[in-house]
């Protein structure tokens, strides 16, 4: 449990507290006045409220029954036109993509849609008597099979071909293009689920909130919503049954989606939500409870670009270095690595910057490592375990971090993902310290590590709890699995007990224990984590203001009380409700 920090001044409100009086509850009042015809319930995974008209993301087109072809030449023209439409749409999206990596992917996809070999296959299938839609389907299936049989990086392009197929068939059948709609006014996007390709062009200026039928707290939808600062609800059964144009409100805290609220009520909710967002945007200063207890608010980043945007955070709690390695056939060179790490260190002079060594495997396959396919990759050679097979990759990365550190004013902290035993922690610490790195830590993502947090801290200087993976491994639930969202809920009391154990180990050892999983971005849960004794919270830049505000409105004692309430609860809903009622 959290203990008063030496040197803090109880009773003195920090700067943030004075700028954060009443807030979200007032916004929620507007919804309380609503008598909605129906309220759907899901899991709120990105906080805030929004209201507007719903528009659903069009799914892949269903193939109609085949029709006999009487004019093959005209049918080929129809099919080719479909492929051209798909290529043009992808090129348009590429031109609008702000992120260079996304632009490259879309441009490559547009080229693929115009591939003469694909067109030739379509010609042949029409020649064999197929209509345009079925010929495109068959040609794409054939090329897909070729890509998959090549394996590795090439096989990963198969899903790009699926997207081309869907777009070209939709064009041929005169159906809406699959993907994010553009109705010409701000809207609430509903979908079965959201994949990275669906969302690269998502414009937070026109999308007000996200609601999906599937997805969990650590799904792509959740991470994207938080990065964009959009309220979001996942695992919301019935979301895709809401008619386009219906006025709804979305509460990303409670997970409630109220339908048929009418334009007037929606306007009022939206006005209040915007005022609240403005107010939060004006908060500043270091993270502190209402009575001045310091809690470092740090950023989760994948590159220096994620750190930009003017959010006054106190450093970086998780630099996911694997983004430098993704989509590569060879490892980045020493120079490339040094320059990427140095860029981040220079952006945070004098601040804490925690660099995580490569976290490969499962949802982040890295072809250049040449690791064998595994039947159960989440339980296989991933995270720090990759060093068992390729120790030179870890050593090269530590060399680059040490060199980047030497050339900057910052003293980087370095940590390993997926540490499981004290022996692994000791080995990592030895490698890092032998290169002059002084703050050496590990991520707690496996229950065994949490249970032995004290022994890990005999070897390491700090721990950072990755609640996304710790949930996955504690509840034996694939973190991408929408049907298991309730088990992956970071309010699960069993997860909180493991976090409490880590925090207690940190307190006993006098060493920092932070949280860098998505749990840290939930403002209400942040008060619980602080009450459990966690010393820092790391999250995407957009999540910082609301978490700062929540802490500033709770004293350390209230945080401790919230932690007790959540630990005593029988399930996540009860935990959430108990803490919300105590707000
Ligand atoms: C986590 O598992 O909580 C974490 C922060 O790591 P990642 O999401 O990158 O696996
Ligand atoms: Mg992880």
Coordinates of C-alpha atoms and ligand atoms in Angstrom, one line a residue:
X1 CA 0.0 0.0 0.0
X2 CA 1.0 3.6 -0.7
X3 CA 2.9 5.3 2.1
X4 CA 3.4 9.1 2.5
X5 CA 6.4 10.1 0.6
X6 CA 9.2 11.8 2.5
X7 CA 9.4 15.5 1.7
X8 CA 5.8 15.9 0.5
X9 CA 3.6 18.5 2.1
X10 CA 0.2 17.1 3.0
X11 CA -2.6 19.6 2.7
X12 CA -1.0 21.7 0.0
X13 CA -2.9 21.3 -3.2
X14 CA -0.7 21.2 -6.3
X15 CA -1.2 23.5 -9.2
X16 CA -3.3 21.0 -11.1
X17 CA -5.8 20.7 -8.2
X18 CA -6.7 24.3 -8.3
X19 CA -7.4 24.2 -12.1
X20 CA -9.5 21.1 -11.8
X21 CA -12.7 21.7 -9.8
X22 CA -15.9 20.0 -11.1
X23 CA -15.9 18.1 -14.3
X24 CA -16.9 14.8 -15.7
X25 CA -19.9 14.3 -13.3
X26 CA -21.4 17.5 -14.7
X27 CA -21.1 16.1 -18.2
X28 CA -22.7 12.9 -17.1
X29 CA -25.7 14.8 -15.7
X30 CA -26.7 15.7 -19.2
X31 CA -27.0 12.0 -20.0
X32 CA -28.9 11.3 -16.7
X33 CA -31.6 13.7 -18.0
X34 CA -31.9 11.6 -21.1
X35 CA -34.5 8.9 -21.3
X36 CA -33.0 6.8 -24.0
X37 CA -35.1 4.3 -25.8
X38 CA -32.2 1.8 -25.3
X39 CA -28.9 1.6 -23.6
X40 CA -26.3 -0.8 -24.8
X41 CA -23.5 -1.8 -22.5
X42 CA -19.9 -2.7 -23.4
X43 CA -16.5 -2.1 -21.9
X44 CA -15.5 1.5 -21.7
X45 CA -11.8 1.5 -22.7
X46 CA -11.0 5.1 -23.5
X47 CA -12.5 7.7 -21.2
X48 CA -14.7 10.7 -22.0
X49 CA -18.1 11.3 -23.4
X50 CA -19.3 12.1 -26.9
X51 CA -22.6 12.3 -28.8
X52 CA -23.5 12.4 -32.4
X53 CA -24.9 10.5 -35.3
X54 CA -23.8 6.9 -35.8
X55 CA -22.2 5.7 -39.1
X56 CA -21.1 2.1 -39.4
X57 CA -18.0 0.9 -41.1
X58 CA -19.0 -1.1 -44.1
X59 CA -17.8 -4.7 -43.8
X60 CA -16.5 -6.9 -46.5
X61 CA -19.1 -7.4 -49.3
X62 CA -21.0 -10.8 -49.5
X63 CA -20.7 -12.5 -52.8
X64 CA -24.1 -12.9 -54.5
X65 CA -25.0 -16.0 -56.5
X66 CA -22.9 -16.3 -59.7
X67 CA -24.6 -14.9 -62.8
X68 CA -24.1 -16.3 -66.4
X69 CA -21.8 -14.2 -68.5
X70 CA -23.1 -13.4 -72.0
X71 CA -20.6 -10.7 -72.9
X72 CA -17.1 -11.7 -71.6
X73 CA -15.4 -8.5 -73.0
X74 CA -17.9 -6.3 -71.1
X75 CA -17.4 -8.5 -68.0
X76 CA -13.7 -8.1 -68.1
X77 CA -14.1 -4.3 -68.4
X78 CA -16.3 -4.4 -65.3
X79 CA -13.8 -6.4 -63.3
X80 CA -10.9 -4.3 -64.3
X81 CA -12.8 -1.1 -63.4
X82 CA -13.4 -2.7 -60.0
X83 CA -9.7 -3.3 -59.5
X84 CA -8.9 0.3 -60.7
X85 CA -11.4 1.8 -58.3
X86 CA -9.8 -0.2 -55.5
X87 CA -6.3 1.0 -56.6
X88 CA -7.5 4.6 -56.8
X89 CA -9.1 4.5 -53.4
X90 CA -5.9 3.1 -51.8
X91 CA -3.8 5.7 -53.5
X92 CA -6.1 8.4 -52.3
X93 CA -5.9 7.1 -48.7
X94 CA -2.1 6.9 -49.0
X95 CA -1.9 10.5 -50.1
X96 CA -3.9 11.6 -47.0
X97 CA -2.0 9.4 -44.5
X98 CA -0.1 11.5 -42.0
X99 CA 2.1 8.6 -40.8
X100 CA 4.9 7.8 -43.3
X101 CA 4.8 4.0 -42.4
X102 CA 1.0 3.9 -43.1
X103 CA 1.5 5.8 -46.4
X104 CA 4.1 3.3 -47.5
X105 CA 1.8 0.4 -46.7
X106 CA -1.1 1.9 -48.6
X107 CA 1.0 2.9 -51.6
X108 CA 2.3 -0.7 -51.8
X109 CA -1.3 -1.9 -51.6
X110 CA -2.4 0.4 -54.4
X111 CA 0.4 -1.0 -56.6
X112 CA -0.7 -4.5 -55.8
X113 CA -4.2 -3.7 -56.9
X114 CA -2.9 -2.6 -60.3
X115 CA -0.6 -5.7 -60.7
X116 CA -0.8 -6.9 -64.3
X117 CA -0.6 -10.5 -63.1
X118 CA -3.7 -10.1 -61.0
X119 CA -5.5 -8.6 -64.0
X120 CA -4.4 -11.5 -66.2
X121 CA -5.8 -14.0 -63.7
X122 CA -9.1 -12.0 -63.7
X123 CA -9.2 -12.2 -67.5
X124 CA -8.7 -16.0 -67.3
X125 CA -11.4 -16.6 -64.8
X126 CA -13.9 -14.5 -66.8
X127 CA -12.8 -16.4 -69.9
X128 CA -13.7 -19.6 -68.0
X129 CA -17.2 -18.2 -67.5
X130 CA -17.2 -16.4 -64.2
X131 CA -18.9 -13.0 -63.6
X132 CA -16.7 -10.0 -62.6
X133 CA -17.2 -10.3 -58.8
X134 CA -16.5 -14.1 -58.7
X135 CA -13.5 -13.7 -61.1
X136 CA -11.9 -11.1 -58.7
X137 CA -12.6 -13.4 -55.8
X138 CA -11.0 -16.4 -57.5
X139 CA -8.0 -14.4 -58.8
X140 CA -7.3 -12.9 -55.4
X141 CA -7.7 -16.3 -53.7
X142 CA -5.1 -17.7 -56.2
X143 CA -2.6 -15.0 -55.6
X144 CA -3.2 -15.1 -51.8
X145 CA -2.3 -18.8 -51.9
X146 CA 1.0 -18.0 -53.8
X147 CA 1.9 -15.4 -51.2
X148 CA 1.2 -17.7 -48.3
X149 CA 3.2 -20.5 -49.8
X150 CA 6.3 -18.2 -50.0
X151 CA 6.0 -17.7 -46.2
X152 CA 7.7 -15.1 -44.0
X153 CA 7.4 -11.4 -44.8
X154 CA 5.7 -12.1 -48.2
X155 CA 3.0 -14.2 -46.5
X156 CA 2.2 -11.2 -44.3
X157 CA 1.0 -9.3 -47.4
X158 CA -1.9 -11.8 -47.9
X159 CA -4.2 -9.7 -45.7
X160 CA -3.4 -6.7 -48.0
X161 CA -4.7 -8.7 -50.9
X162 CA -7.9 -9.6 -48.9
X163 CA -8.5 -5.8 -48.5
X164 CA -8.0 -5.3 -52.3
X165 CA -10.5 -8.1 -53.0
X166 CA -13.1 -6.6 -50.7
X167 CA -12.7 -3.1 -52.2
X168 CA -12.7 -4.3 -55.8
X169 CA -15.8 -6.5 -55.3
X170 CA -17.7 -3.8 -53.5
X171 CA -16.9 -1.4 -56.5
X172 CA -18.2 -4.0 -59.0
X173 CA -21.4 -4.6 -57.0
X174 CA -22.0 -0.9 -56.4
X175 CA -21.7 -1.4 -52.6
X176 CA -20.1 1.1 -50.2
X177 CA -16.3 0.8 -50.0
X178 CA -15.4 -1.2 -47.0
X179 CA -13.7 0.9 -44.4
X180 CA -14.3 4.1 -42.5
X181 CA -17.3 6.1 -44.0
X182 CA -17.1 9.8 -44.7
X183 CA -20.7 11.1 -44.3
X184 CA -19.6 14.7 -44.4
X185 CA -20.2 15.6 -40.8
X186 CA -18.7 14.5 -37.4
X187 CA -20.0 11.0 -36.5
X188 CA -19.7 8.1 -34.1
X189 CA -18.0 5.1 -35.8
X190 CA -19.5 1.7 -35.1
X191 CA -17.9 -1.5 -36.4
X192 CA -17.6 -5.2 -35.8
X193 CA -13.9 -4.6 -34.9
X194 CA -11.2 -2.2 -36.2
X195 CA -8.0 -3.4 -37.8
X196 CA -4.9 -1.2 -38.2
X197 CA -5.6 -0.8 -42.0
X198 CA -9.1 0.5 -41.3
X199 CA -7.9 3.2 -39.0
X200 CA -4.7 4.7 -40.4
X201 CA -6.7 7.5 -41.9
X202 CA -9.0 8.0 -39.0
X203 CA -9.5 11.7 -38.5
X204 CA -10.1 12.6 -34.9
X205 CA -11.7 15.9 -36.2
X206 CA -14.5 14.0 -37.8
X207 CA -14.8 10.8 -35.7
X208 CA -16.3 11.6 -32.3
X209 CA -16.1 8.2 -30.6
X210 CA -15.6 4.5 -31.4
X211 CA -18.0 1.6 -30.6
X212 CA -17.2 -1.9 -31.6
X213 CA -19.0 -5.3 -31.1
X214 CA -15.7 -7.1 -30.5
X215 CA -12.3 -6.1 -29.0
X216 CA -11.0 -6.0 -25.5
X217 CA -9.1 -3.5 -23.3
X218 CA -5.8 -4.2 -25.0
X219 CA -7.1 -4.6 -28.6
X220 CA -6.0 -2.4 -31.4
X221 CA -9.2 -0.3 -31.1
X222 CA -8.4 0.4 -27.5
X223 CA -4.8 1.5 -28.1
X224 CA -5.8 3.6 -31.2
X225 CA -8.7 5.3 -29.3
X226 CA -6.5 6.3 -26.5
X227 CA -3.8 7.5 -28.8
X228 CA -6.3 9.7 -30.6
X229 CA -8.1 10.8 -27.4
X230 CA -11.4 9.4 -28.5
X231 CA -14.0 8.0 -26.1
X232 CA -14.5 4.3 -27.0
X233 CA -16.5 1.3 -25.9
X234 CA -15.6 -2.2 -27.1
X235 CA -17.4 -5.6 -26.7
X236 CA -20.7 -3.8 -27.1
X237 CA -23.2 -6.3 -28.3
X238 CA -25.8 -4.7 -30.6
X239 CA -23.5 -1.8 -31.7
X240 CA -23.7 -2.8 -35.4
X241 CA -27.5 -3.0 -35.2
X242 CA -27.8 0.7 -34.7
X243 CA -29.1 2.3 -37.9
X244 CA -26.8 4.9 -39.6
X245 CA -27.9 8.4 -38.7
X246 CA -29.2 7.5 -35.2
X247 CA -28.3 10.0 -32.5
X248 CA -26.4 8.3 -29.7
X249 CA -24.2 9.1 -26.7
X250 CA -21.1 7.2 -25.8
X251 CA -19.6 7.0 -22.3
X252 CA -16.0 5.7 -22.5
X253 CA -15.9 5.5 -18.7
X254 CA -19.0 3.5 -18.0
X255 CA -19.2 1.6 -21.3
X256 CA -22.8 2.9 -21.9
X257 CA -24.1 3.7 -25.4
X258 CA -27.5 5.3 -25.3
X259 CA -29.4 5.3 -28.6
X260 CA -32.1 7.6 -30.0
X261 CA -31.3 10.5 -27.7
X262 CA -32.2 13.1 -30.3
X263 CA -30.2 16.0 -31.8
X264 CA -30.8 18.5 -29.0
X265 CA -29.6 16.2 -26.1
X266 CA -26.7 15.0 -28.3
X267 CA -25.7 18.7 -28.9
X268 CA -25.8 19.5 -25.2
X269 CA -23.7 16.4 -24.3
X270 CA -21.2 17.2 -27.0
X271 CA -20.9 20.9 -25.9
X272 CA -20.2 19.8 -22.3
X273 CA -17.7 17.1 -23.5
X274 CA -15.8 19.6 -25.5
X275 CA -15.7 22.1 -22.6
X276 CA -14.4 19.3 -20.4
X277 CA -11.7 18.3 -22.9
X278 CA -10.6 22.0 -23.1
X279 CA -10.4 22.2 -19.4
X280 CA -8.4 19.0 -19.1
X281 CA -6.1 20.3 -21.9
X282 CA -5.3 23.3 -19.7
X283 CA -4.1 21.3 -16.7
X284 CA -0.3 21.1 -16.3
X285 CA 2.4 20.3 -13.9
X286 CA 3.8 17.1 -12.5
X287 CA 1.5 14.3 -11.3
X288 CA 0.4 14.7 -7.7
X289 CA -2.4 13.6 -5.5
X290 CA -4.6 16.4 -4.0
X291 CA -2.3 16.4 -0.9
X292 CA 0.9 16.6 -2.9
X293 CA 2.0 13.0 -3.1
X294 CA 4.1 12.8 -6.2
X295 CA 3.3 10.2 -8.9
X296 CA 5.4 10.4 -12.1
X297 CA 3.2 10.7 -15.2
X298 CA 5.2 9.3 -18.2
X299 CA 4.7 8.6 -21.8
X300 CA 4.4 5.3 -23.8
X301 CA 6.0 5.9 -27.2
X302 CA 7.2 4.0 -30.2
X303 CA 9.3 6.8 -31.7
X304 CA 10.2 10.4 -31.0
X305 CA 7.2 11.5 -33.0
X306 CA 4.8 10.1 -30.3
X307 CA 6.3 12.3 -27.8
X308 CA 5.4 15.5 -29.6
X309 CA 2.1 17.3 -29.1
X310 CA 2.9 19.5 -26.2
X311 CA 1.8 17.3 -23.4
X312 CA 3.8 18.1 -20.4
X313 CA 4.7 14.6 -19.2
X314 CA 7.7 14.0 -16.9
X315 CA 9.5 11.6 -19.2
X316 CA 9.1 8.3 -21.0
X317 CA 7.9 5.3 -19.1
X318 CA 8.0 2.9 -22.1
X319 CA 9.8 3.3 -25.3
X320 CA 8.7 0.3 -27.4
X321 CA 11.8 -0.1 -29.5
X322 CA 10.4 -2.9 -31.6
X323 CA 8.8 -0.4 -34.0
X324 CA 12.3 0.2 -35.3
X325 CA 12.6 -3.5 -36.2
X326 CA 9.1 -4.2 -37.6
X327 CA 8.8 -5.1 -41.3
X328 CA 12.5 -5.5 -41.7
X329 CA 14.4 -8.4 -43.3
X330 CA 17.6 -7.4 -41.5
X331 CA 18.2 -5.8 -38.1
X332 CA 18.7 -2.0 -38.1
X333 CA 22.4 -1.1 -38.1
X334 CA 24.2 0.1 -35.0
X335 CA 24.1 3.7 -36.3
X336 CA 20.4 3.5 -37.0
X337 CA 19.7 2.3 -33.5
X338 CA 22.0 4.9 -31.9
X339 CA 20.3 7.7 -33.8
X340 CA 16.8 6.5 -32.9
X341 CA 17.6 6.2 -29.2
X342 CA 19.5 9.4 -29.1
X343 CA 16.6 11.3 -30.7
X344 CA 14.3 10.3 -27.9
X345 CA 16.9 11.0 -25.2
X346 CA 17.5 14.5 -26.7
X347 CA 13.7 15.2 -26.6
X348 CA 13.7 14.7 -22.8
X349 CA 16.8 16.3 -21.4
X350 CA 17.4 15.4 -17.8
X351 CA 14.2 13.4 -17.6
X352 CA 13.6 9.7 -17.0
X353 CA 13.5 7.8 -20.3
X354 CA 12.8 4.0 -20.0
X355 CA 14.0 2.2 -23.1
X356 CA 12.5 -1.3 -23.4
X357 CA 14.7 -3.8 -25.3
X358 CA 13.2 -5.6 -28.2
X359 CA 9.8 -7.3 -27.5
X360 CA 9.4 -9.7 -30.4
X361 CA 7.0 -12.5 -30.9
X362 CA 3.3 -13.3 -31.0
X363 CA 1.5 -10.1 -32.1
X364 CA 4.9 -8.6 -33.1
X365 CA 6.6 -11.2 -35.4
X366 CA 10.0 -10.0 -36.6
X367 CA 11.0 -11.8 -39.7
X368 CA 14.7 -11.0 -39.5
X369 CA 15.0 -13.0 -36.3
X370 CA 14.3 -16.1 -38.2
X371 CA 12.6 -17.7 -35.3
X372 CA 10.7 -21.0 -36.0
X373 CA 6.9 -20.9 -36.1
X374 CA 5.4 -22.1 -32.9
X375 CA 2.1 -23.8 -32.1
X376 CA 1.5 -21.5 -29.2
X377 CA 3.6 -18.4 -29.7
X378 CA 2.3 -16.3 -26.8
X379 CA 3.8 -19.0 -24.5
X380 CA 6.9 -19.5 -26.6
X381 CA 10.1 -17.7 -27.4
X382 CA 9.1 -14.1 -27.1
X383 CA 10.2 -10.9 -25.2
X384 CA 13.5 -11.4 -23.3
X385 CA 13.4 -15.1 -24.2
X386 CA 14.5 -14.3 -27.7
X387 CA 17.9 -13.7 -26.2
X388 CA 18.1 -17.5 -25.6
X389 CA 18.3 -18.0 -29.3
X390 CA 19.8 -14.7 -30.5
X391 CA 21.8 -13.1 -27.6
X392 CA 23.7 -11.0 -30.1
X393 CA 20.6 -9.0 -31.0
X394 CA 20.1 -8.0 -27.3
X395 CA 23.8 -7.2 -26.9
X396 CA 23.8 -5.1 -30.0
X397 CA 20.8 -3.2 -28.8
X398 CA 22.4 -2.6 -25.4
X399 CA 25.6 -1.4 -27.1
X400 CA 23.5 1.1 -29.1
X401 CA 21.6 2.3 -26.0
X402 CA 24.9 2.8 -24.1
X403 CA 26.4 4.8 -27.0
X404 CA 23.3 7.0 -27.3
X405 CA 23.4 7.6 -23.6
X406 CA 27.0 8.6 -23.7
X407 CA 26.2 11.3 -26.2
X408 CA 23.3 12.8 -24.3
X409 CA 22.6 14.6 -21.0
X410 CA 19.9 12.0 -20.2
X411 CA 20.6 8.9 -18.3
X412 CA 18.4 6.3 -19.9
X413 CA 16.7 3.6 -17.9
X414 CA 16.7 0.2 -19.7
X415 CA 14.3 -2.6 -19.1
X416 CA 13.6 -6.1 -20.5
X417 CA 10.2 -7.3 -21.6
X418 CA 8.7 -10.6 -20.3
X419 CA 11.1 -11.2 -17.5
X420 CA 10.0 -14.4 -15.8
X421 CA 12.6 -15.6 -13.2
X422 CA 15.2 -13.9 -11.0
X423 CA 17.8 -15.7 -13.0
X424 CA 16.7 -14.0 -16.2
X425 CA 16.7 -10.7 -14.4
X426 CA 20.2 -11.3 -13.2
X427 CA 21.4 -12.2 -16.7
X428 CA 19.8 -9.1 -18.2
X429 CA 21.2 -6.9 -15.5
X430 CA 24.7 -8.2 -16.0
X431 CA 24.6 -7.5 -19.7
X432 CA 23.3 -4.0 -19.2
X433 CA 25.6 -3.0 -16.3
X434 CA 28.7 -4.3 -18.1
X435 CA 28.0 -1.6 -20.7
X436 CA 27.8 1.1 -18.1
X437 CA 24.0 1.4 -18.0
X438 CA 23.0 2.1 -14.4
X439 CA 19.2 2.0 -14.1
X440 CA 18.3 -1.5 -15.1
X441 CA 14.8 -2.9 -14.7
X442 CA 12.4 -5.4 -15.9
X443 CA 8.8 -5.6 -16.9
X444 CA 6.3 -7.7 -14.8
X445 CA 4.1 -9.3 -17.4
X446 CA 4.1 -12.9 -16.2
X447 CA 2.4 -13.9 -12.9
X448 CA 5.7 -15.7 -11.8
X449 CA 7.5 -12.4 -12.0
X450 CA 4.9 -10.7 -9.8
X451 CA 5.0 -13.5 -7.3
X452 CA 8.7 -13.1 -7.1
X453 CA 8.9 -9.3 -7.4
X454 CA 11.1 -9.1 -4.3
X455 CA 13.6 -11.5 -5.7
X456 CA 13.5 -9.6 -9.0
X457 CA 14.3 -6.4 -7.2
X458 CA 17.4 -8.1 -5.6
X459 CA 18.7 -8.0 -9.2
X460 CA 17.1 -5.0 -10.7
X461 CA 16.7 -1.2 -9.9
X462 CA 13.1 -0.9 -10.8
X463 CA 10.0 -2.8 -12.1
X464 CA 7.4 -1.7 -14.6
X465 CA 4.1 -3.6 -14.7
X466 CA 2.8 -4.4 -18.2
X467 CA -0.8 -5.0 -17.3
X468 CA -1.7 -5.9 -20.9
X469 CA 0.4 -9.1 -20.9
X470 CA 0.0 -9.6 -17.1
X471 CA -3.8 -9.8 -17.7
X472 CA -3.3 -12.2 -20.6
X473 CA -1.1 -14.6 -18.7
X474 CA -2.9 -14.3 -15.3
X475 CA -6.3 -15.0 -16.9
X476 CA -5.1 -17.4 -19.6
X477 CA -6.8 -15.2 -22.1
X478 CA -5.4 -14.1 -25.5
X479 CA -5.1 -10.3 -25.2
X480 CA -6.6 -9.8 -28.7
X481 CA -9.6 -12.0 -28.0
X482 CA -12.8 -9.9 -28.0
X483 CA -14.9 -12.7 -26.4
X484 CA -12.7 -12.7 -23.4
X485 CA -12.8 -8.9 -22.8
X486 CA -14.3 -9.4 -19.3
X487 CA -11.3 -11.5 -18.2
X488 CA -8.9 -9.0 -19.7
X489 CA -10.5 -6.1 -17.8
X490 CA -7.7 -4.4 -15.9
X491 CA -10.2 -3.9 -13.0
X492 CA -10.0 -7.7 -12.3
X493 CA -9.3 -7.9 -8.5
X494 CA -6.9 -10.8 -9.0
X495 CA -4.8 -8.6 -11.3
X496 CA -4.9 -5.8 -8.8
X497 CA -3.7 -8.2 -6.1
X498 CA -0.6 -9.1 -8.2
X499 CA 0.1 -5.3 -8.7
X500 CA -0.2 -4.8 -5.0
X501 CA 2.4 -7.5 -4.4
X502 CA 4.8 -5.8 -6.8
X503 CA 4.2 -2.4 -5.3
X504 CA 4.8 -3.8 -1.8
X505 CA 8.1 -5.4 -3.0
X506 CA 9.1 -2.0 -4.4
X507 CA 8.3 -0.3 -1.1
X508 CA 10.3 -2.8 0.9
X509 CA 13.3 -2.5 -1.4
X510 CA 13.0 1.3 -1.7
X511 CA 12.8 1.0 -5.5
X512 CA 10.3 2.4 -8.0
X513 CA 7.5 0.2 -9.4
X514 CA 5.4 1.7 -12.2
X515 CA 2.6 0.6 -14.4
X516 CA 3.0 1.1 -18.2
X517 CA 0.2 -1.1 -19.5
X518 CA -3.1 0.3 -20.7
X519 CA -4.5 0.2 -17.1
X520 CA -2.5 3.3 -16.3
X521 CA -4.5 5.3 -18.8
X522 CA -7.8 4.8 -17.0
X523 CA -8.2 7.9 -14.7
X524 CA -10.3 6.1 -12.1
X525 CA -8.1 3.0 -12.0
X526 CA -5.1 5.3 -11.8
X527 CA -6.2 6.3 -8.3
X528 CA -6.4 2.6 -7.4
X529 CA -2.9 1.9 -8.7
X530 CA -1.5 4.8 -6.8
X531 CA -3.4 3.6 -3.7
X532 CA -1.7 0.2 -4.2
X533 CA 1.7 1.9 -4.0
X534 CA 2.6 2.3 -7.7
X535 CA 5.1 5.2 -8.1
X536 CA 4.7 6.1 -11.8
X537 CA 2.0 5.7 -14.5
X538 CA 3.0 5.6 -18.2
X539 CA 0.5 6.1 -21.0
X540 CA -0.1 7.6 -24.4
X541 CA 0.2 11.4 -24.5
X542 CA -3.5 12.0 -24.9
X543 CA -4.3 10.1 -21.7
X544 CA -2.1 12.2 -19.5
X545 CA -4.4 15.2 -18.8
X546 CA -7.4 13.1 -17.5
X547 CA -5.1 11.0 -15.3
X548 CA -3.4 14.1 -14.0
X549 CA -6.8 15.6 -13.2
X550 CA -8.1 12.4 -11.4
X551 CA -5.0 12.2 -9.2
X552 CA -5.2 15.9 -8.4
X553 CA -8.8 15.4 -7.1
X554 CA -7.9 12.5 -4.8
X555 CA -5.8 12.6 -1.7
X556 CA -3.3 9.8 -1.0
X557 CA -5.7 8.5 1.6
X558 CA -8.6 8.4 -0.9
X559 CA -6.4 6.5 -3.3
X560 CA -5.6 4.0 -0.6
X561 CA -9.3 3.7 0.2
X562 CA -10.1 3.2 -3.5
X563 CA -7.4 0.5 -3.7
X564 CA -9.1 -1.3 -0.7
X565 CA -12.5 -1.1 -2.3
X566 CA -11.2 -2.5 -5.6
X567 CA -9.2 -5.3 -3.9
X568 CA -12.2 -6.3 -1.9
X569 CA -14.6 -6.5 -4.9
X570 CA -15.6 -9.8 -6.4
X571 CA -15.4 -8.8 -10.0
X572 CA -14.4 -5.8 -12.2
X573 CA -17.8 -4.3 -12.4
X574 CA -18.2 -4.3 -8.6
X575 CA -14.7 -2.8 -8.3
X576 CA -15.4 -0.1 -10.8
X577 CA -18.8 0.7 -9.3
X578 CA -17.4 0.9 -5.7
X579 CA -14.6 3.3 -6.7
X580 CA -16.9 5.4 -8.8
X581 CA -19.4 5.8 -6.0
X582 CA -16.5 6.9 -3.7
X583 CA -15.4 9.6 -6.2
Ligands
LIG1 C1 2.1 -4.6 -21.6 O1 2.1 -5.8 -21.9 O2 1.3 -4.2 -20.7 C2 2.9 -3.7 -22.2 C3 3.0 -2.4 -21.9 O3 3.7 -4.2 -23.3 P1 3.1 -4.3 -24.8 O4 1.7 -3.8 -24.8 O5 4.0 -3.6 -25.7 O6 3.1 -5.8 -24.9
LIG2 MG1 3.8 -6.6 -23.0

